[in-house]
mmCIF file of N, CA and C in Angstrom:
data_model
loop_
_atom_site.group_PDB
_atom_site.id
_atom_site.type_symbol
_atom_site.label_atom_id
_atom_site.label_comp_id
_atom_site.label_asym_id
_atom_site.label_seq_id
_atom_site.Cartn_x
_atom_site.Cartn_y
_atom_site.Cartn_z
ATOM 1 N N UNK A 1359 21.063 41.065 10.529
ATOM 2 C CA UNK A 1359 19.939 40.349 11.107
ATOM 3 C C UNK A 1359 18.968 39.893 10.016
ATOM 4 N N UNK A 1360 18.471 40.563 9.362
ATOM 5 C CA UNK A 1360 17.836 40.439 8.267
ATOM 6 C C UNK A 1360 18.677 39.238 6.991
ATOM 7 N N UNK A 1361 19.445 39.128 7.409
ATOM 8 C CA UNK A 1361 20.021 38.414 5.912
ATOM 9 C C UNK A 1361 20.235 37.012 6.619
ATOM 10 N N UNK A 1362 20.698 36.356 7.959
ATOM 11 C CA UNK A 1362 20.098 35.522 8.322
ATOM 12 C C UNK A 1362 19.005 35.383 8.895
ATOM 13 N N UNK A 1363 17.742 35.674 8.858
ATOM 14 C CA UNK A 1363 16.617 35.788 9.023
ATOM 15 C C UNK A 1363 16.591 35.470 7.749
ATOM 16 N N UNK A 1364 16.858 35.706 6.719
ATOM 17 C CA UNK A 1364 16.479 35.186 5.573
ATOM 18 C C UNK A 1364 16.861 33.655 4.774
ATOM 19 N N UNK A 1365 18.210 33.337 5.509
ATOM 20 C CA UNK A 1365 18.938 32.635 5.232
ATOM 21 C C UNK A 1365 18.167 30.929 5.715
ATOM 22 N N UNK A 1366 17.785 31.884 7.020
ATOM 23 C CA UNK A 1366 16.979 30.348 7.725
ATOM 24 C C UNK A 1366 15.318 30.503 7.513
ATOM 25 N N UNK A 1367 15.100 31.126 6.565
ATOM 26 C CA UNK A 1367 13.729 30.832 5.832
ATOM 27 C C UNK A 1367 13.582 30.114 4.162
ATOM 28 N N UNK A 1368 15.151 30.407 3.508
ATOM 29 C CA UNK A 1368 15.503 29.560 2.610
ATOM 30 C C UNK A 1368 15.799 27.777 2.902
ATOM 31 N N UNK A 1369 16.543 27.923 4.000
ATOM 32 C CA UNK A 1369 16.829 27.096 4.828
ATOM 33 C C UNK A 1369 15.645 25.746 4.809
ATOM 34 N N UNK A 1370 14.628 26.696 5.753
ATOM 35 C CA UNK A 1370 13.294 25.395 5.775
ATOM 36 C C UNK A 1370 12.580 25.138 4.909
ATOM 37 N N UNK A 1371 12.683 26.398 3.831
ATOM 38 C CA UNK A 1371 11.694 26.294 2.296
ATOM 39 C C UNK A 1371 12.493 24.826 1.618
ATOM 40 N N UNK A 1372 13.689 24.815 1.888
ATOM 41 C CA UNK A 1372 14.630 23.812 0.819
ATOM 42 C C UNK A 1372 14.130 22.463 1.961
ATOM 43 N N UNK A 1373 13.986 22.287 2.997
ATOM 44 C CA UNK A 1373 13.928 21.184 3.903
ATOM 45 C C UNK A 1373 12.655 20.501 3.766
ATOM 46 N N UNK A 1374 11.669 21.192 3.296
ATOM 47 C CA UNK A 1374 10.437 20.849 2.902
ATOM 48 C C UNK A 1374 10.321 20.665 1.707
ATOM 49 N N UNK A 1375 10.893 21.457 0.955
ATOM 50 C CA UNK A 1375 10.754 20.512 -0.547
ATOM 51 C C UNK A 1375 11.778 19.237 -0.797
ATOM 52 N N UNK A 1376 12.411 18.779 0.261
ATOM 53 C CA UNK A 1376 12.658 17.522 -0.019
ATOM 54 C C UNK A 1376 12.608 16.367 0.343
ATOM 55 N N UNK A 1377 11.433 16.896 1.657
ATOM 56 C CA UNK A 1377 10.436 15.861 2.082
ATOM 57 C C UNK A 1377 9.395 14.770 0.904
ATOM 58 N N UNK A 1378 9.948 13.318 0.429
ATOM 59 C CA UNK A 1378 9.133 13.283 -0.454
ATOM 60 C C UNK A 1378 7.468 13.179 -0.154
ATOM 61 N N UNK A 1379 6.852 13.246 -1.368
ATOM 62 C CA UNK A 1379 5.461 13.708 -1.137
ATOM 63 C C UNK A 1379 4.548 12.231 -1.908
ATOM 64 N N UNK A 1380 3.654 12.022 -1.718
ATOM 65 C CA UNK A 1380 3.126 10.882 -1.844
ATOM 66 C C UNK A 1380 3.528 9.911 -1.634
ATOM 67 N N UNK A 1381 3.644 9.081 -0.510
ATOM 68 C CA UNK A 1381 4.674 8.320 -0.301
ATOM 69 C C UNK A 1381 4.126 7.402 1.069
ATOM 70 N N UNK A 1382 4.279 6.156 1.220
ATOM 71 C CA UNK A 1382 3.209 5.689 2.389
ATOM 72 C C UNK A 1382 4.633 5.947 3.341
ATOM 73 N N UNK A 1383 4.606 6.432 4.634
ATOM 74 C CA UNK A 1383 5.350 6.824 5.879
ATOM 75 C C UNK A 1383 5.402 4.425 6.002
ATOM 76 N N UNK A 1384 6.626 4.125 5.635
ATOM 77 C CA UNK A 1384 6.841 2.946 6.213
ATOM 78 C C UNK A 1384 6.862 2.517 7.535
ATOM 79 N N UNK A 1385 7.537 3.191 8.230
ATOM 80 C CA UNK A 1385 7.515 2.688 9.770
ATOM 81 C C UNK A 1385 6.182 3.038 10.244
ATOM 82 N N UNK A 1386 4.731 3.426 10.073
ATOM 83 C CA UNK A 1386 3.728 3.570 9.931
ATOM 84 C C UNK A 1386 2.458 2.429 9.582
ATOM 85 N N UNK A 1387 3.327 2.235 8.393
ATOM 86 C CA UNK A 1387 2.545 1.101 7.511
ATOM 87 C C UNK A 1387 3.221 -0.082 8.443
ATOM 88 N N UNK A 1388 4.333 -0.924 8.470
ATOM 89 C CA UNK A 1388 4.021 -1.721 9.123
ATOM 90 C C UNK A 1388 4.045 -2.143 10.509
ATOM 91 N N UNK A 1389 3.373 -1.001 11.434
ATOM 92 C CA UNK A 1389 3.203 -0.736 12.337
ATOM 93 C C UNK A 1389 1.247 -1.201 12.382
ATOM 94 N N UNK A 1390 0.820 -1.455 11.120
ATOM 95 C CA UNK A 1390 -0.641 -1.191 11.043
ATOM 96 C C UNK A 1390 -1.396 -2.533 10.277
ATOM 97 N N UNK A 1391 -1.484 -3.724 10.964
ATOM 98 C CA UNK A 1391 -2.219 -4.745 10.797
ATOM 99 C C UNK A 1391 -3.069 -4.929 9.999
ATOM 100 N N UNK A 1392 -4.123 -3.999 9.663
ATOM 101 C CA UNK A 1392 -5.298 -3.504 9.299
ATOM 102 C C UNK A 1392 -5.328 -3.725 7.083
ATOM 103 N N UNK A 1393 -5.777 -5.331 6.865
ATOM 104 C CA UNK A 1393 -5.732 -4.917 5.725
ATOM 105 C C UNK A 1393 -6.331 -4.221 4.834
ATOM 106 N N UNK A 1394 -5.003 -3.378 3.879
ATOM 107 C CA UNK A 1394 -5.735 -2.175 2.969
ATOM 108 C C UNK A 1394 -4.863 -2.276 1.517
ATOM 109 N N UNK A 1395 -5.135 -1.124 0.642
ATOM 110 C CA UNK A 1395 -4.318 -0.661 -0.466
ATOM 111 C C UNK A 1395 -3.663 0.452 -0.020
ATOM 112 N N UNK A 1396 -2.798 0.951 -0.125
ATOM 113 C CA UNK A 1396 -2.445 2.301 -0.244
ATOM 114 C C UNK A 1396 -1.686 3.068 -1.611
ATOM 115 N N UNK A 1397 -1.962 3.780 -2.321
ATOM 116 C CA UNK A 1397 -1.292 4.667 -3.954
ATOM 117 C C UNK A 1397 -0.873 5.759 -3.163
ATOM 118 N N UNK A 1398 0.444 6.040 -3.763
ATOM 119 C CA UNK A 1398 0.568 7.244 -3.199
ATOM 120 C C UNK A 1398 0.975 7.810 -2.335
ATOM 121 N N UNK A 1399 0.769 7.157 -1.038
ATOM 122 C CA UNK A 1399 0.671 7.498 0.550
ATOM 123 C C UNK A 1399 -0.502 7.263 0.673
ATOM 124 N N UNK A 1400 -1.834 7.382 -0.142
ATOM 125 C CA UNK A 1400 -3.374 7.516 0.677
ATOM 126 C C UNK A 1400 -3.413 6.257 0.745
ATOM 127 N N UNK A 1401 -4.206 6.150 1.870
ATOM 128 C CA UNK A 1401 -5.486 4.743 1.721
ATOM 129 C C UNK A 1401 -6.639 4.898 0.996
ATOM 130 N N UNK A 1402 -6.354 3.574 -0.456
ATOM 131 C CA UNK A 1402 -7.629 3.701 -1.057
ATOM 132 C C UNK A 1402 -9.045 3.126 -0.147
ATOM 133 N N UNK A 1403 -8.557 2.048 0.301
ATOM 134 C CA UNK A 1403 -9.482 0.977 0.782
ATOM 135 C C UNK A 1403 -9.024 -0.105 1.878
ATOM 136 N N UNK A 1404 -9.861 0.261 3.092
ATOM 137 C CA UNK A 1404 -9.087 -0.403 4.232
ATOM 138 C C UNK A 1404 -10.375 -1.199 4.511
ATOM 139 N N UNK A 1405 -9.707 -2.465 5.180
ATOM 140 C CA UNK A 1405 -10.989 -3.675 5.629
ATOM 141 C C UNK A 1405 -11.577 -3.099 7.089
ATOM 142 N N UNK A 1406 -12.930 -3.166 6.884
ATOM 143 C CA UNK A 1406 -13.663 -3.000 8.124
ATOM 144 C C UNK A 1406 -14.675 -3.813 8.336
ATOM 145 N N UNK A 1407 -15.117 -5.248 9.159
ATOM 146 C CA UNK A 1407 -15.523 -6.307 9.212
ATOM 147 C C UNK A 1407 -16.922 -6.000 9.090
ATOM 148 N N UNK A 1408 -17.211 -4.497 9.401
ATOM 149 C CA UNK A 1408 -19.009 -4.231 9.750
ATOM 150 C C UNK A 1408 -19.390 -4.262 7.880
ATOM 151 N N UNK A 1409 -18.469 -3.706 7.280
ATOM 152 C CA UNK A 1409 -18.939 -3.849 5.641
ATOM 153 C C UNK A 1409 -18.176 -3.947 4.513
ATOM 154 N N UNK A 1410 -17.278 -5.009 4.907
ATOM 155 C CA UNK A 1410 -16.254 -5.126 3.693
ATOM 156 C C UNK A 1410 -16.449 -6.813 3.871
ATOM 157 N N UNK A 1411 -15.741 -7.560 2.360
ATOM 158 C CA UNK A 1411 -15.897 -8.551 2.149
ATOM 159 C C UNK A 1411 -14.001 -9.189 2.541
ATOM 160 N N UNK A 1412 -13.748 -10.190 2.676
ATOM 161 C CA UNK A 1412 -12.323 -10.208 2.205
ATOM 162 C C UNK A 1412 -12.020 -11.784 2.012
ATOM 163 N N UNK A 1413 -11.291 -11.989 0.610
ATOM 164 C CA UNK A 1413 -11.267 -13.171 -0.412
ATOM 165 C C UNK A 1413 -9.780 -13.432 -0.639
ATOM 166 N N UNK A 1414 -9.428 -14.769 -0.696
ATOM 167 C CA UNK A 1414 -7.881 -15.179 -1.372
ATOM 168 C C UNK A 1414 -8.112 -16.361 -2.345
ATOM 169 N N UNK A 1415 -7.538 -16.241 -3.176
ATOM 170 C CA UNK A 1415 -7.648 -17.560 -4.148
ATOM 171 C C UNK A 1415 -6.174 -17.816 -3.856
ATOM 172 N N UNK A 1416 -5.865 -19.336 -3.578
ATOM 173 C CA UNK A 1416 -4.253 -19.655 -2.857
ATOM 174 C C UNK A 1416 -3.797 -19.949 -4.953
ATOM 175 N N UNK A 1417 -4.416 -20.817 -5.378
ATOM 176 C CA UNK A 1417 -4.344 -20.724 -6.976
ATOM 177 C C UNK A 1417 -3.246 -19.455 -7.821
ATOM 178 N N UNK A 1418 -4.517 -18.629 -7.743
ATOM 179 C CA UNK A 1418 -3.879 -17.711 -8.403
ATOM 180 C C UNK A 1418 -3.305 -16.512 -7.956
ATOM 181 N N UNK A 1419 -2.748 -16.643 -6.465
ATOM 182 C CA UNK A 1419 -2.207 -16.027 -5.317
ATOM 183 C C UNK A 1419 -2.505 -14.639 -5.508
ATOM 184 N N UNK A 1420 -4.018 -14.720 -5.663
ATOM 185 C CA UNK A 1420 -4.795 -13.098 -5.214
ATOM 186 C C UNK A 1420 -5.540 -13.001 -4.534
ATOM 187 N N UNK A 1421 -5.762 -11.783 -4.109
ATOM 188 C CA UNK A 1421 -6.286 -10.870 -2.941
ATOM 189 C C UNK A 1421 -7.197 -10.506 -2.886
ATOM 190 N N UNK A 1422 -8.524 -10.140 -2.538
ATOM 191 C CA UNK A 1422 -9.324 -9.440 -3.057
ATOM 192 C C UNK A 1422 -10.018 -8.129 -1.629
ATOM 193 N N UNK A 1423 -10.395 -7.704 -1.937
ATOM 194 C CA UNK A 1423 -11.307 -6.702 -0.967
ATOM 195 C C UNK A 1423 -11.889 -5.573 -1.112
ATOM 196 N N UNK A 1424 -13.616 -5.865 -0.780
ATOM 197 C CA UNK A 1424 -14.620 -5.155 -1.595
ATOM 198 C C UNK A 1424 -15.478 -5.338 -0.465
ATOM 199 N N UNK A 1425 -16.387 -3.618 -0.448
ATOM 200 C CA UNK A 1425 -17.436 -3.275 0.288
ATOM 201 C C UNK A 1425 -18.814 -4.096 0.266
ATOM 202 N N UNK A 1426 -19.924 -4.701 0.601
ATOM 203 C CA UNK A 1426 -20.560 -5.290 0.483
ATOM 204 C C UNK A 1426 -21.655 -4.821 -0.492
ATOM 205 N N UNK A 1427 -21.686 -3.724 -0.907
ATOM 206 C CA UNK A 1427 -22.001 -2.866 -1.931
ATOM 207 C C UNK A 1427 -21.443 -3.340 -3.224
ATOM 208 N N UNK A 1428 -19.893 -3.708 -3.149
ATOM 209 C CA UNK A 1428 -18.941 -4.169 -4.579
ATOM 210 C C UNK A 1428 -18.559 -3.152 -5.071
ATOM 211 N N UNK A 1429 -19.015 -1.724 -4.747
ATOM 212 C CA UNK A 1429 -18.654 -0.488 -5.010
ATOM 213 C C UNK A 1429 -17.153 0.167 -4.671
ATOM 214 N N UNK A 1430 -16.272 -0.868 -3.980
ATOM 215 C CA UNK A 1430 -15.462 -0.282 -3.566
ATOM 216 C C UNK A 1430 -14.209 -1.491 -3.554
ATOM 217 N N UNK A 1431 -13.842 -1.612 -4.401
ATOM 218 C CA UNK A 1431 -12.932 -2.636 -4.354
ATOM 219 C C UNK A 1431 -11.445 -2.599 -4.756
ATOM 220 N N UNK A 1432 -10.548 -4.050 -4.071
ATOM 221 C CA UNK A 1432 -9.141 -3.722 -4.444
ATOM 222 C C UNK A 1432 -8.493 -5.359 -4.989
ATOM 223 N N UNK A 1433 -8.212 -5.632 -5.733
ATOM 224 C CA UNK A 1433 -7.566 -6.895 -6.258
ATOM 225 C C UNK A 1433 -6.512 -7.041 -6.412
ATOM 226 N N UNK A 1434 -5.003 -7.386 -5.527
ATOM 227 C CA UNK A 1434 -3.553 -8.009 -5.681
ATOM 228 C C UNK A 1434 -3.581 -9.167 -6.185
ATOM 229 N N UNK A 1435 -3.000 -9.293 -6.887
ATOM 230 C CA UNK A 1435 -2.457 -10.595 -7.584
ATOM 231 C C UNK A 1435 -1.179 -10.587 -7.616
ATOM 232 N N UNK A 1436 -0.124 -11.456 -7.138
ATOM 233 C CA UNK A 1436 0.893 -11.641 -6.834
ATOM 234 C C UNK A 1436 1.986 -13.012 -7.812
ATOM 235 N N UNK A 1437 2.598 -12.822 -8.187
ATOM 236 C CA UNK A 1437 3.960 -13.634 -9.110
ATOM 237 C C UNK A 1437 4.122 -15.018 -8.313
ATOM 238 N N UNK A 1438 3.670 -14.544 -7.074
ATOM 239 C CA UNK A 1438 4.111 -15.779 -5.673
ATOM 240 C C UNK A 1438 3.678 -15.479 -4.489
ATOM 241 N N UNK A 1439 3.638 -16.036 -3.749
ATOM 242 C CA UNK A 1439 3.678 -15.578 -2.031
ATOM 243 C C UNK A 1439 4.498 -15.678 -1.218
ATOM 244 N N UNK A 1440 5.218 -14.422 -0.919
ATOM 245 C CA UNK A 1440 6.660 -14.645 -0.233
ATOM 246 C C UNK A 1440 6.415 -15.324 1.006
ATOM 247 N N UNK A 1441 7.851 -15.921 1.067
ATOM 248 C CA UNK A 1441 7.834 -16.912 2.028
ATOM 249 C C UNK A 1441 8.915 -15.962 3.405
ATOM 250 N N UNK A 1442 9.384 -14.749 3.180
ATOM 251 C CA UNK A 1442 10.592 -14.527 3.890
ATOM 252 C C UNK A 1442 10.167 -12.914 3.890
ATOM 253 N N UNK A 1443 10.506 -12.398 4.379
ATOM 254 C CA UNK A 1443 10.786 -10.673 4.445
ATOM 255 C C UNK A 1443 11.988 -10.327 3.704
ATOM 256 N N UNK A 1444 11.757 -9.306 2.914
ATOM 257 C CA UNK A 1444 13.019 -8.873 1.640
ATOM 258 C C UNK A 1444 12.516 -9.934 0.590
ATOM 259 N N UNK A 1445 11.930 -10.705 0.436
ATOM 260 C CA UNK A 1445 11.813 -11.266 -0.728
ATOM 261 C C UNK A 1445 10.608 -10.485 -2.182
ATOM 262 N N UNK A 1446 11.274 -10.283 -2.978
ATOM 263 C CA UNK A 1446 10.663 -9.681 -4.181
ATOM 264 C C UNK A 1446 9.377 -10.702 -4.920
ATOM 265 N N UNK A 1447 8.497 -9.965 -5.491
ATOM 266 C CA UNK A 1447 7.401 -10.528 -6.435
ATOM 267 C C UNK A 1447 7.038 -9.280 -7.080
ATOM 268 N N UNK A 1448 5.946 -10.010 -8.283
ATOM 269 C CA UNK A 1448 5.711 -9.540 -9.607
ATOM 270 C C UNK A 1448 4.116 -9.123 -9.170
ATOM 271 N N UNK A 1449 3.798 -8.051 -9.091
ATOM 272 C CA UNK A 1449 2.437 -7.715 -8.895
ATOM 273 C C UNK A 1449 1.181 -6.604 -9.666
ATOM 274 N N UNK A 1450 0.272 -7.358 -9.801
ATOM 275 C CA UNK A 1450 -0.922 -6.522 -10.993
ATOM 276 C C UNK A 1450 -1.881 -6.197 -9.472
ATOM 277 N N UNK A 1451 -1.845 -4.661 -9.515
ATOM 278 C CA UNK A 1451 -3.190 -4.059 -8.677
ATOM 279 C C UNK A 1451 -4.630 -3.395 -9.573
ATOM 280 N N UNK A 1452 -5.520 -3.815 -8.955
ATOM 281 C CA UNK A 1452 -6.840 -3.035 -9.670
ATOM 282 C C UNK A 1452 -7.662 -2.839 -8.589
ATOM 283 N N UNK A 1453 -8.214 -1.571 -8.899
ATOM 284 C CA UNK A 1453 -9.301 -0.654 -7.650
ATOM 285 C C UNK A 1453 -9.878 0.451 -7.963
ATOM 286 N N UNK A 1454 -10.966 0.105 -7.654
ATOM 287 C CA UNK A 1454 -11.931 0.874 -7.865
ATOM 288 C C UNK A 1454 -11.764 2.554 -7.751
ATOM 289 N N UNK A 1455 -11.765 3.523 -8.156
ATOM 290 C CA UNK A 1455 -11.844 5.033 -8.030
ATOM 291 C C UNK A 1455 -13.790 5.708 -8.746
ATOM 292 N N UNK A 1456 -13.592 6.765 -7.867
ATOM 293 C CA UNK A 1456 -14.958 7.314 -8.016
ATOM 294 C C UNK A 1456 -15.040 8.059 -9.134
ATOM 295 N N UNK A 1457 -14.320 7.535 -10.502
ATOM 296 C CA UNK A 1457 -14.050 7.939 -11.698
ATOM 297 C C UNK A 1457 -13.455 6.810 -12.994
ATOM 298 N N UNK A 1458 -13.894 5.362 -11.972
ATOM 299 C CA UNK A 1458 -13.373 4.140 -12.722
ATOM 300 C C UNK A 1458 -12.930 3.390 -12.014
ATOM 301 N N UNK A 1459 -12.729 2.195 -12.505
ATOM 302 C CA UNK A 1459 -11.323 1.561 -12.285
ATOM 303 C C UNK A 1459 -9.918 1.405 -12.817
ATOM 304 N N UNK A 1460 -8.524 1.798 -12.161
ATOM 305 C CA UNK A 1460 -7.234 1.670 -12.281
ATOM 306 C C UNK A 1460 -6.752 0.676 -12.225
ATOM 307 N N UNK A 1461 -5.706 0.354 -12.440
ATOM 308 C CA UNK A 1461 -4.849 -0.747 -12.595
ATOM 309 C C UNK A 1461 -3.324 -1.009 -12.899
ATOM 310 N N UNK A 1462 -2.677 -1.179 -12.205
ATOM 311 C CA UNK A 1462 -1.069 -1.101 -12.229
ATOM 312 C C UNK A 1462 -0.389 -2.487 -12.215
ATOM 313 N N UNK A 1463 0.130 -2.812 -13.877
ATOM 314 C CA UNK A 1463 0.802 -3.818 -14.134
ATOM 315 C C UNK A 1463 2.354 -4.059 -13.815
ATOM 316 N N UNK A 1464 2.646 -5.390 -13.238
ATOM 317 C CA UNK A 1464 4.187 -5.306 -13.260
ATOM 318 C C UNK A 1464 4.718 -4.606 -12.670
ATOM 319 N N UNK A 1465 3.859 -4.432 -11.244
ATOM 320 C CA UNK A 1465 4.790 -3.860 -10.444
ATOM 321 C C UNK A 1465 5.694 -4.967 -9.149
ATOM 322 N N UNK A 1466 6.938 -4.460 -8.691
ATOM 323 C CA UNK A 1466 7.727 -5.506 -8.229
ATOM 324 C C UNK A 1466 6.974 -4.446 -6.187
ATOM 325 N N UNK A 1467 6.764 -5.909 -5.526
ATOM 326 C CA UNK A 1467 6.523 -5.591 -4.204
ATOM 327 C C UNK A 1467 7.453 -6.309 -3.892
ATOM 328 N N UNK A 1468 7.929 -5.699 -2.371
ATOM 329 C CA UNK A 1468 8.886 -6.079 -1.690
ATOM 330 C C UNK A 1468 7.549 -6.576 -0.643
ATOM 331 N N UNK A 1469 8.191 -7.728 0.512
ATOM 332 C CA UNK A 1469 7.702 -7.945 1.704
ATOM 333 C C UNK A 1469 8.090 -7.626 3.128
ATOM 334 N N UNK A 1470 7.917 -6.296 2.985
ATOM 335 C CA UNK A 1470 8.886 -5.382 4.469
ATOM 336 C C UNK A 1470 8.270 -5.831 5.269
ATOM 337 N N UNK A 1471 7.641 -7.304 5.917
ATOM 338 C CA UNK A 1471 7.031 -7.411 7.489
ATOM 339 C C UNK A 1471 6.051 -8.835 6.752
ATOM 340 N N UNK A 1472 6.216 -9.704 7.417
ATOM 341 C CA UNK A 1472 5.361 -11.450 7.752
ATOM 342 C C UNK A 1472 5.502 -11.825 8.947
ATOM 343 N N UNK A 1473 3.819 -12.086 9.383
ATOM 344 C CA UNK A 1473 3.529 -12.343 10.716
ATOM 345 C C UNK A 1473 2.424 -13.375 10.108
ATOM 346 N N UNK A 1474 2.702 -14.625 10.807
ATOM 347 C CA UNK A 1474 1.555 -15.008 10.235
ATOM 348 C C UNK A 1474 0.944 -15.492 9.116
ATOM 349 N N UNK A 1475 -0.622 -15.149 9.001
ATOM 350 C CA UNK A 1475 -1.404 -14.876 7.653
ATOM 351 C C UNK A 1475 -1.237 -13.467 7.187
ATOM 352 N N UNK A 1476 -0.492 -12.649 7.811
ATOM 353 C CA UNK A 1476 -0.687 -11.379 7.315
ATOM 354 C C UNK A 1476 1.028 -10.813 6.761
ATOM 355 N N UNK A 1477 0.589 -10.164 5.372
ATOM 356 C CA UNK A 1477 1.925 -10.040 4.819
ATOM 357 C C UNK A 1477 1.800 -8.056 4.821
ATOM 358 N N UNK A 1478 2.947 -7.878 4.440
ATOM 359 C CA UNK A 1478 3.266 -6.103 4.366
ATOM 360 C C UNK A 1478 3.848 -5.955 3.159
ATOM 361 N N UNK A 1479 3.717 -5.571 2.716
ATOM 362 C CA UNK A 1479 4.054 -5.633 0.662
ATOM 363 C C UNK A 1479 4.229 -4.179 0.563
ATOM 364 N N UNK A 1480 5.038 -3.483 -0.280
ATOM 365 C CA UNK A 1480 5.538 -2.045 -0.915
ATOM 366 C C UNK A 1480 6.419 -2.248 -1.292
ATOM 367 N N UNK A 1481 6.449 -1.156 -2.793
ATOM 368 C CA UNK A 1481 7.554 -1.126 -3.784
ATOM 369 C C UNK A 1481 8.789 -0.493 -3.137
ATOM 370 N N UNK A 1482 9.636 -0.233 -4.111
ATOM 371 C CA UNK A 1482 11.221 0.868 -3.449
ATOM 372 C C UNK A 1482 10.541 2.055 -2.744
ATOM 373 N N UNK A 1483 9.477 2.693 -3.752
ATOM 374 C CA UNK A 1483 9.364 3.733 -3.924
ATOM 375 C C UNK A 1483 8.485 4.672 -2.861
ATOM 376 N N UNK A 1484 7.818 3.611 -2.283
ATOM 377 C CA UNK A 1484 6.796 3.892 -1.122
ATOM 378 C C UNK A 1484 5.600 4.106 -1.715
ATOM 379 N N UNK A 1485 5.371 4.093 -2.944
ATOM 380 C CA UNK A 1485 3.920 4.475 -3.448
ATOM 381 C C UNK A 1485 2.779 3.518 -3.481
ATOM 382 N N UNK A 1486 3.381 2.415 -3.871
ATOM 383 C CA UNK A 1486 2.516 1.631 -3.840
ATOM 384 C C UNK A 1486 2.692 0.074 -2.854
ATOM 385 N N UNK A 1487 1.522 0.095 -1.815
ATOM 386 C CA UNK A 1487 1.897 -0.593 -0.688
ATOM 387 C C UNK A 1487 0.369 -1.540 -0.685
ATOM 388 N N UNK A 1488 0.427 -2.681 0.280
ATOM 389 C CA UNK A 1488 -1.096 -3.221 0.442
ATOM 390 C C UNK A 1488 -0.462 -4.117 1.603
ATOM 391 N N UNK A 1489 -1.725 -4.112 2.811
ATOM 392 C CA UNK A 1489 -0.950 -5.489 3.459
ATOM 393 C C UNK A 1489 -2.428 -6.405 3.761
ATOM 394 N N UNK A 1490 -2.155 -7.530 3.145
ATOM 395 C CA UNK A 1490 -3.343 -8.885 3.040
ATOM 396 C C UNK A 1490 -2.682 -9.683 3.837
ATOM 397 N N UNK A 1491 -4.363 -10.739 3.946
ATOM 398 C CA UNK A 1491 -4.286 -11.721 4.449
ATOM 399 C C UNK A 1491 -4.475 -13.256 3.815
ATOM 400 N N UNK A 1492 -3.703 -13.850 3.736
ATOM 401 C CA UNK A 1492 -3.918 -15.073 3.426
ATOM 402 C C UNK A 1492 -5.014 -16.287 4.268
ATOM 403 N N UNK A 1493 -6.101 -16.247 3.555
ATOM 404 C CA UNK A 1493 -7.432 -16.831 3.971
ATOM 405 C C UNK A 1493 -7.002 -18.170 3.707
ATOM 406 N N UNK A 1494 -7.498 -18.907 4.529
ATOM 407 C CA UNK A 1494 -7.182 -20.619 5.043
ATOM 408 C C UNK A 1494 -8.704 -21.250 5.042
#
């Protein structure tokens, strides 16, 4: 009794460590309209109309979105603007942290979901995700 009792506590210890960890839950994300950044799995910075700003330059096919403060901001810049779902681009993120600003060059986004003005962007990896809107 004891040795499977033990067996199925190794069992779930191993099932959980290979849950990956930082990671945005996809069927989640584009389930969720709402444009934001996400690193990681977290949301750095999600749009909320009562105090966020939100900007596109069609030019230089970037993104922008910042608190009305400016204290809180997120900038995509994109290789292109996909035209299709599954289609790949070349992307530079920068955003604000309560210890600086970051910035991640050359990263490749996929477009898992286009509706619209609104696109769903994340790498292979699930870490790094954002879904904008293309302002008209």
């Amino acid at each position: 009794m004891k040795k499977r009792h033990l067996i199925s506590i190794l069992g779930i210890l191993f099932l959980c460590a290979c849950e990956p960890q930082g990671v945005t839950d996809l069927a989640g994300f584009v389930a969720d309209d709402t444009v934001r950044l996400e690193i990681d799995g977290e949301r750095v910075l999600s749009y909320d109309p009562v105090s966020c700003q939100l900007a596109y330059n069609e030019k230089r096919c970037e993104f922008r979105l910042n608190t009305d403060t400016m204290l809180d901001y997120f900038v995509l810049s994109l290789s292109e603007i996909p035209a299709n779902p599954k289609t790949a681009v070349t992307a530079t993120i920068t955003w604000s942290t309560t210890s600086g600003e970051r910035t991640k060059n050359n990263i490749t986004l996929y477009a898992k979901r286009i509706q619209g003005d609104i696109l769903w962007l994340c790498d292979d990896s699930c870490r790094n995700a954002a879904v904008v809107r293309v302002l008209e």
